[in-house]
PDB file of C-alpha atoms in Angstrom:
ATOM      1  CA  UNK U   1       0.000   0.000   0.000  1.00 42.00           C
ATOM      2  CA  UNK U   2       1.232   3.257  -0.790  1.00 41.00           C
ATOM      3  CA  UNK U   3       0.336   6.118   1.302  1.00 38.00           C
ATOM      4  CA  UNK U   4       0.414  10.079   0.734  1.00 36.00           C
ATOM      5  CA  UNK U   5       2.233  12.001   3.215  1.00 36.00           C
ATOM      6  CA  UNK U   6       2.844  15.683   3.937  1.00 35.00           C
ATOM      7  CA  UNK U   7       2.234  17.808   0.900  1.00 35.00           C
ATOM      8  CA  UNK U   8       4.262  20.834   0.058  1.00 36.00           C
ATOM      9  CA  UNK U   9       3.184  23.429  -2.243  1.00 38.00           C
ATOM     10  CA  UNK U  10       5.044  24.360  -5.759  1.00 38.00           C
ATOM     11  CA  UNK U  11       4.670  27.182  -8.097  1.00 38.00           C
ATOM     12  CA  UNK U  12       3.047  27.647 -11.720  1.00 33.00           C
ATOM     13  CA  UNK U  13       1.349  24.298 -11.678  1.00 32.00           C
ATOM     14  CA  UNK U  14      -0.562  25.066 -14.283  1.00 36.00           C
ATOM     15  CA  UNK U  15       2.951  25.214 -16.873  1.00 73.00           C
ATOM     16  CA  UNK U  16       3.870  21.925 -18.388  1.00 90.00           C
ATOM     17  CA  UNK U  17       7.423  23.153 -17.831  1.00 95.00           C
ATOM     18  CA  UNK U  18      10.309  24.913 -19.768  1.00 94.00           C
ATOM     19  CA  UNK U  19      13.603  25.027 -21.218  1.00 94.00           C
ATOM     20  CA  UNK U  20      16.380  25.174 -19.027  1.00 93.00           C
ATOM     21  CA  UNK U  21      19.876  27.249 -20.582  1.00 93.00           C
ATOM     22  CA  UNK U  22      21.252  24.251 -21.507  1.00 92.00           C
ATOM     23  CA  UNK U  23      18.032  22.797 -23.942  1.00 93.00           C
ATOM     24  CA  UNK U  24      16.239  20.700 -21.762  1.00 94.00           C
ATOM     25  CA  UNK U  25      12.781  20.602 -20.942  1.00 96.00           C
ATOM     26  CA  UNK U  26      12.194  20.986 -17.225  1.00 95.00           C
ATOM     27  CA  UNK U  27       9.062  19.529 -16.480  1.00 96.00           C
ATOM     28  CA  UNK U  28       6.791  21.371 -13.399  1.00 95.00           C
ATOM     29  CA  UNK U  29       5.824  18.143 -11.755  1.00 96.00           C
ATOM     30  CA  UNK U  30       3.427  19.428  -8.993  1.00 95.00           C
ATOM     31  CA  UNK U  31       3.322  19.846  -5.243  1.00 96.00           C
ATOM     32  CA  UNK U  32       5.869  17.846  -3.481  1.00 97.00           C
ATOM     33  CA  UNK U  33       4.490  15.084  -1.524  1.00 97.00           C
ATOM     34  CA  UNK U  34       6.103  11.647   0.161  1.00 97.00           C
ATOM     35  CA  UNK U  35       5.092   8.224  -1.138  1.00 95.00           C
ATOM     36  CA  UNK U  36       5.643   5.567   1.332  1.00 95.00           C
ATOM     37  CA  UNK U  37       6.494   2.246  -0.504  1.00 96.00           C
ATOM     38  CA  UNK U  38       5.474  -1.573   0.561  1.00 95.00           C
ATOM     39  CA  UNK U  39       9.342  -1.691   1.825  1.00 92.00           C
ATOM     40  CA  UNK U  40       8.960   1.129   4.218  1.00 94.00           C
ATOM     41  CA  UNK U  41      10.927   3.719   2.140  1.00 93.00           C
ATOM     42  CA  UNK U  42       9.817   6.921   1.809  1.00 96.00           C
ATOM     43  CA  UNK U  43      10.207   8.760  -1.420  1.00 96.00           C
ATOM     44  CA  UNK U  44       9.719  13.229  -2.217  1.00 97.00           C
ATOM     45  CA  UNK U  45       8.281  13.507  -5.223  1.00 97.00           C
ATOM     46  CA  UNK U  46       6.620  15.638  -7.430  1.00 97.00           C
ATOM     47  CA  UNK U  47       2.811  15.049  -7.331  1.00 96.00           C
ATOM     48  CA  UNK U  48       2.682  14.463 -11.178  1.00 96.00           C
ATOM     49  CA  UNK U  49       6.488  13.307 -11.386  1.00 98.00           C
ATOM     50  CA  UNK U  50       7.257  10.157 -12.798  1.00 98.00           C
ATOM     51  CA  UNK U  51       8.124   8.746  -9.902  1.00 98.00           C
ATOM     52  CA  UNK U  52       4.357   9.273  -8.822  1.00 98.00           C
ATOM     53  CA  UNK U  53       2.905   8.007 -11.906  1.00 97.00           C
ATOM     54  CA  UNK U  54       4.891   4.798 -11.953  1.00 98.00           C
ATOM     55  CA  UNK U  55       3.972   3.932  -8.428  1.00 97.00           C
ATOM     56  CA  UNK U  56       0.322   4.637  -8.452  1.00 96.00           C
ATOM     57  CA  UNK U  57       0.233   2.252 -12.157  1.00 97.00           C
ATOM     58  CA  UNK U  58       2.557  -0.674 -10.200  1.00 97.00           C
ATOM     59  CA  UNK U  59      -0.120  -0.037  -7.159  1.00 96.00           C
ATOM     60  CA  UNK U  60      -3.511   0.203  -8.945  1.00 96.00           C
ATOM     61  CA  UNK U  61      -4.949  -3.286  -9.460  1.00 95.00           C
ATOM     62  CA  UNK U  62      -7.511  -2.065 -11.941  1.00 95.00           C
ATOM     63  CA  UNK U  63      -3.883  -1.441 -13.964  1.00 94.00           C
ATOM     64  CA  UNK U  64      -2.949  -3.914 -16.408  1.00 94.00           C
ATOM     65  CA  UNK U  65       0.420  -4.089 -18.593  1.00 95.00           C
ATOM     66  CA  UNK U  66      -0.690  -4.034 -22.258  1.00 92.00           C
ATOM     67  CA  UNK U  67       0.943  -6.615 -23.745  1.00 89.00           C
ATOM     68  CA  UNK U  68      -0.614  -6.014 -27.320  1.00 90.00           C
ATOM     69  CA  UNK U  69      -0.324  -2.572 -27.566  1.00 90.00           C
ATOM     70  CA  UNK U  70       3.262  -2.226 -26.595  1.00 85.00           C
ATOM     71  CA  UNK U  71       2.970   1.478 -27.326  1.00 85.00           C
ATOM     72  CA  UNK U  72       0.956   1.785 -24.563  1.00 89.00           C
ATOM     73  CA  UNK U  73       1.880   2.976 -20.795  1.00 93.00           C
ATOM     74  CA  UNK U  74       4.802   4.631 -21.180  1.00 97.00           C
ATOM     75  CA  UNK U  75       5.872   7.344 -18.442  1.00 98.00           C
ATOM     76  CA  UNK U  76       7.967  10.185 -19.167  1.00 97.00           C
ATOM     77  CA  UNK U  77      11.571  10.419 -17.200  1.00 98.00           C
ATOM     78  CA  UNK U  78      10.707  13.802 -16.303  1.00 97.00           C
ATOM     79  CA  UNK U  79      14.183  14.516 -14.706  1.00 97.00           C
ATOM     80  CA  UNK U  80      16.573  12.327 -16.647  1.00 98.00           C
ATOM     81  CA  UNK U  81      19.074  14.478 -19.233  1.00 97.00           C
ATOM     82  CA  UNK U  82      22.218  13.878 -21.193  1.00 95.00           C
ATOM     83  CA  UNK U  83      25.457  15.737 -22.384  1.00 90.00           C
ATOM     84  CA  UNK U  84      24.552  17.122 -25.648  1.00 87.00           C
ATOM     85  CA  UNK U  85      25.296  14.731 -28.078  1.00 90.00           C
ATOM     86  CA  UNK U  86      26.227  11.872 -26.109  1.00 93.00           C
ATOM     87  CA  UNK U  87      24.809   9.331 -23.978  1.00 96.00           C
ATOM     88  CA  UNK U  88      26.514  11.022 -20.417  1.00 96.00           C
ATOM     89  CA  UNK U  89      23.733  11.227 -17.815  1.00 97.00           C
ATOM     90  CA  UNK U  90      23.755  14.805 -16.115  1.00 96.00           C
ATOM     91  CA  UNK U  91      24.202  14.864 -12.607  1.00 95.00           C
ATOM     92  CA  UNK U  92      20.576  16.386 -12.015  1.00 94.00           C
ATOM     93  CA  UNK U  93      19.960  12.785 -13.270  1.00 97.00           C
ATOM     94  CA  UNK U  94      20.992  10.865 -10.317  1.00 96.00           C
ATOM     95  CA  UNK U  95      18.209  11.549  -8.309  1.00 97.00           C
ATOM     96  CA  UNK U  96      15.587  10.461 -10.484  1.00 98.00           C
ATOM     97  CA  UNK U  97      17.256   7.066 -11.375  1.00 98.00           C
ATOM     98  CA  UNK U  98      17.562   6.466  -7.366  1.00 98.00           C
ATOM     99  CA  UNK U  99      14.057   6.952  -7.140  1.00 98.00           C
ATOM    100  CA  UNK U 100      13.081   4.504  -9.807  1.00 98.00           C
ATOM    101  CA  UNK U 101      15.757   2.478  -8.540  1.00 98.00           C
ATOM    102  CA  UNK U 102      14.098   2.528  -4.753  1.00 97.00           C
ATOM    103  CA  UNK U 103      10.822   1.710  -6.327  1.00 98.00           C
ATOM    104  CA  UNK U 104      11.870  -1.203  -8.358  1.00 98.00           C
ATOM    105  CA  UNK U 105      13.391  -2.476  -5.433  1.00 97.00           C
ATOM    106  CA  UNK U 106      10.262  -2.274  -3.234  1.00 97.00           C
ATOM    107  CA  UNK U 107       8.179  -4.290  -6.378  1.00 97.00           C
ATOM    108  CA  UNK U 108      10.333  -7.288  -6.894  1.00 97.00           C
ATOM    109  CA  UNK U 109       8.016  -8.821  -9.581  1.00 97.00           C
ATOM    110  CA  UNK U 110       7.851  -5.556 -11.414  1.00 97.00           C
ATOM    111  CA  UNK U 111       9.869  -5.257 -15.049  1.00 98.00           C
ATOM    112  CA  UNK U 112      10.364  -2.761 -16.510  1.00 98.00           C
ATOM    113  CA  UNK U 113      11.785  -1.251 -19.644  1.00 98.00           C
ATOM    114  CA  UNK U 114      13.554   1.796 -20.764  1.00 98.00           C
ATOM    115  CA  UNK U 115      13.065   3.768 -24.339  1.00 98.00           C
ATOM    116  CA  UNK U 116      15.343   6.342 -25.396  1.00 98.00           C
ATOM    117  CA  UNK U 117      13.796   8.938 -28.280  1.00 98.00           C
ATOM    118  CA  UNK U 118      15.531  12.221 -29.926  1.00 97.00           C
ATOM    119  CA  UNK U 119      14.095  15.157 -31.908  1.00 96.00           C
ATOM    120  CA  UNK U 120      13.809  14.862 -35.862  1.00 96.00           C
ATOM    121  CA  UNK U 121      16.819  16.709 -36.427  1.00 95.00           C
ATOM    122  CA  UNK U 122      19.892  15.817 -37.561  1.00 94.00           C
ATOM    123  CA  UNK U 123      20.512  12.126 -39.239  1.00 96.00           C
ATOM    124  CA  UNK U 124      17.672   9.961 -38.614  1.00 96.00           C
ATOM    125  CA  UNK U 125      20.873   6.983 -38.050  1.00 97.00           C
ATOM    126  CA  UNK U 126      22.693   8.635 -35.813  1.00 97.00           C
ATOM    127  CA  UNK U 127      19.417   9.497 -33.695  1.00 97.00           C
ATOM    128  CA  UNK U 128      18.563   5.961 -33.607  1.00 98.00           C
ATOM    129  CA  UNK U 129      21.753   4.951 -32.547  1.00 98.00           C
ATOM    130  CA  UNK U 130      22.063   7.724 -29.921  1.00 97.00           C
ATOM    131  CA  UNK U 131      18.599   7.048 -28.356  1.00 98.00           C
ATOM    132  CA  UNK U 132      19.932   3.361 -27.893  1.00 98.00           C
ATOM    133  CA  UNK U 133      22.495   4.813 -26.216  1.00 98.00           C
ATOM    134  CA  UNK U 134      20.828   6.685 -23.835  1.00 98.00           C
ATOM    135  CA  UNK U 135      18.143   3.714 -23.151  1.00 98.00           C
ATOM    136  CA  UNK U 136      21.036   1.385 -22.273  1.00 98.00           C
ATOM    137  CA  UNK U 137      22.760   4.446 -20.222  1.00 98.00           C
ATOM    138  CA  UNK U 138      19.610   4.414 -17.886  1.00 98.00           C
ATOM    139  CA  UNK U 139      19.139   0.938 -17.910  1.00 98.00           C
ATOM    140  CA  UNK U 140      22.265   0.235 -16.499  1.00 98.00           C
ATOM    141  CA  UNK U 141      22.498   3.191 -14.127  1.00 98.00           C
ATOM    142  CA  UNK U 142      19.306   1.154 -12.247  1.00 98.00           C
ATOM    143  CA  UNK U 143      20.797  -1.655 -12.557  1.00 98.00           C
ATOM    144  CA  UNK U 144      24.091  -0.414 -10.957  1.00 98.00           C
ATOM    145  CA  UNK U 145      21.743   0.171  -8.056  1.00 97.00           C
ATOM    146  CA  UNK U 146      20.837  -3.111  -8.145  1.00 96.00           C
ATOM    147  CA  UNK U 147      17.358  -3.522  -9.460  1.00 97.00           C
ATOM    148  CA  UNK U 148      17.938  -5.638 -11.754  1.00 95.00           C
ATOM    149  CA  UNK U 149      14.078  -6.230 -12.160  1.00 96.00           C
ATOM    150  CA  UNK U 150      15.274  -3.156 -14.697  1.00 95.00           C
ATOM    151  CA  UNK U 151      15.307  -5.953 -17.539  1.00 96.00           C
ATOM    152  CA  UNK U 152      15.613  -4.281 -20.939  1.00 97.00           C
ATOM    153  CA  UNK U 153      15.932  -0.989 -22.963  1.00 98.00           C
ATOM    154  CA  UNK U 154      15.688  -0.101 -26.815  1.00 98.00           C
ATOM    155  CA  UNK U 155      16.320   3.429 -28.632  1.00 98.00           C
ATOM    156  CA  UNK U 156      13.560   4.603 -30.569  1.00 97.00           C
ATOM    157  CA  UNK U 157      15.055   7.452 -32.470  1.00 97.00           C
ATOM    158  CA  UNK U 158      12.389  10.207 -33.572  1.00 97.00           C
ATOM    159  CA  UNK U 159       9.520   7.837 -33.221  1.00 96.00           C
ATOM    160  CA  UNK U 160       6.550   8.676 -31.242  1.00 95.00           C
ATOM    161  CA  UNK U 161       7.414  12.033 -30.448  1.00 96.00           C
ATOM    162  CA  UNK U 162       5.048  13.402 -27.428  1.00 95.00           C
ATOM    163  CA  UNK U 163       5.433  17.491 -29.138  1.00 95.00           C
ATOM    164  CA  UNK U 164       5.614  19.578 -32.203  1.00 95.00           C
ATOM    165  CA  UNK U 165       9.329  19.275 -33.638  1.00 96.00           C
ATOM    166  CA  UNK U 166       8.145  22.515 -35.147  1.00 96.00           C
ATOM    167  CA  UNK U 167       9.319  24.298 -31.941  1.00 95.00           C
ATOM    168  CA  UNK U 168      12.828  24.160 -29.736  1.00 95.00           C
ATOM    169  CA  UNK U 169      10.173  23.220 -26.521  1.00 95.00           C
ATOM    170  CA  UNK U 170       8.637  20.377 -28.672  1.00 95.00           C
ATOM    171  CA  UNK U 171      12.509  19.394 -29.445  1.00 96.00           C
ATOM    172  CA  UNK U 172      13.130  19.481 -25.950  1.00 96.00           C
ATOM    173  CA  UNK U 173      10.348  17.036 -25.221  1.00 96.00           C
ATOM    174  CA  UNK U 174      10.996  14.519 -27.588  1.00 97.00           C
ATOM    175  CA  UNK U 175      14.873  14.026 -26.329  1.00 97.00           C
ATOM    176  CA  UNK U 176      13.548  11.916 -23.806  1.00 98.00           C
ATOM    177  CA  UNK U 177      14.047   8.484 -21.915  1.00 98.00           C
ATOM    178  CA  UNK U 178      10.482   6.605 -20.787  1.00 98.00           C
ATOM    179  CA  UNK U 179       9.840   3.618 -19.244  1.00 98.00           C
ATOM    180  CA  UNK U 180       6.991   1.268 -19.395  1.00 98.00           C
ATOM    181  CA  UNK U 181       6.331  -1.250 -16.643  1.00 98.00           C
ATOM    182  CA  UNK U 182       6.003  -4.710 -18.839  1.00 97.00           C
ATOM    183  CA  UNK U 183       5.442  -7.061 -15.814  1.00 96.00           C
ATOM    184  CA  UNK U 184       3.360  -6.542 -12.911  1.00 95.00           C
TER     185      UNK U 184
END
C-alpha cells in the first residue's frame, strides 16, 4: 500500500514546464508530496512526477500491462538528461534514477523497460543509434543500483514524439528516456 504524506506546495502548476539554458525541458511536476512504498521507504516527489505516476500504475490493481499494444503505458523520465550529443547522464539525473531504482526495489516482480527517443533533427541513423544509447545508459544506471528487475531498454530514435518538432520546446520534449512497466 502506498500512502500520501505531507504535501508541500510548488509554483506555476498550471505550466507543463520549460527550457532550461542548456536545452532541456524541465518539467513542473506538482506539489511535493512523500510516497511511502510496501518496503517502508519513503520517497519526495513531485505530485505528477514520474516517480508518482509509476507507483500509483505498479499499485492500482484495476492497472494492467498491455501486452498487445506495446505502445501503450509509457511514463515520461521527467528529470533524466544527457550531455549534448552523447549518452553522459547529467548529474541532475541521479536523483531520479535512485528513485526509480528505490521503487523497483520495493516491487520485486515488477519489469520494466527503458526507451530512449531524440528530436527529428539531424541524421535519422545517428538518432537511432544515440537514443539506444541513452536507453542502455539508464538501464544500467538502475541496474548499478541493483534492481535488476530493470530488464531491458531499446532506442527509438524520432519515433513517437510526445510534441511539435516545429518548436525548440517540442525538441526538448521529444529528447527523452520513458519507461513502461512490462510485468506486474
Amino acid at each position: 500500500m502506498v500512502m500520501m504524506l505531507q504535501k508541500k506546495k510548488s509554483t506555476n502548476d498550471a505550466e507543463l514546464g520549460a527550457l532550461d539554458t542548456k536545452g532541456n525541458f524541465i518539467y513542473h511536476i506538482g506539489d511535493t508530496i512523500g510516497l511511502k512504498l510496501p518496503d517502508g521507504t519513503v520517497l519526495r516527489v513531485g505530485d505528477r512526477s514520474t516517480e508518482a505516476r509509476l507507483i500509483r500504475f505498479l499499485t492500482d490493481v484495476d492497472s494492467h500491462v498491455d501486452t498487445v499494444n506495446k505502445s501503450r503505458g509509457w511514463i515520461t523520465c521527467d528529470r533524466i538528461y544527457f550531455e549534448t550529443g552523447v549518452n553522459h547522464l547529467t548529474t541532475e539525473s541521479k536523483t531520479q534514477i535512485a528513485n526509480i531504482t528505490e521503487i523497483l526495489h520495493a516491487f520485486p516482480n515488477a519489469h520494466l523497460k527503458v526507451g530512449g527517443y531524440s528530436d527529428n533533427s539531424g541524421d535519422s541513423l545517428v538518432n537511432q543509434k544515440l537514443s539506444d544509447a541513452r536507453a542502455a545508459a539508464v538501464l544500467a544506471a538502475i541496474r548499478a543500483g541493483g534492481a535488476k528487475n530493470a530488464v531491458e531498454s531499446e532506442g527509438y530514435g524520432a519515433a513517437w514524439p510526445i510534441a511539435s518538432n516545429e518548436t525548440e520546446e517540442g525538441r526538448a520534449m521529444n529528447r527523452r528516456v520513458d519507461v513502461r512497466v512490462i510485468k506486474k
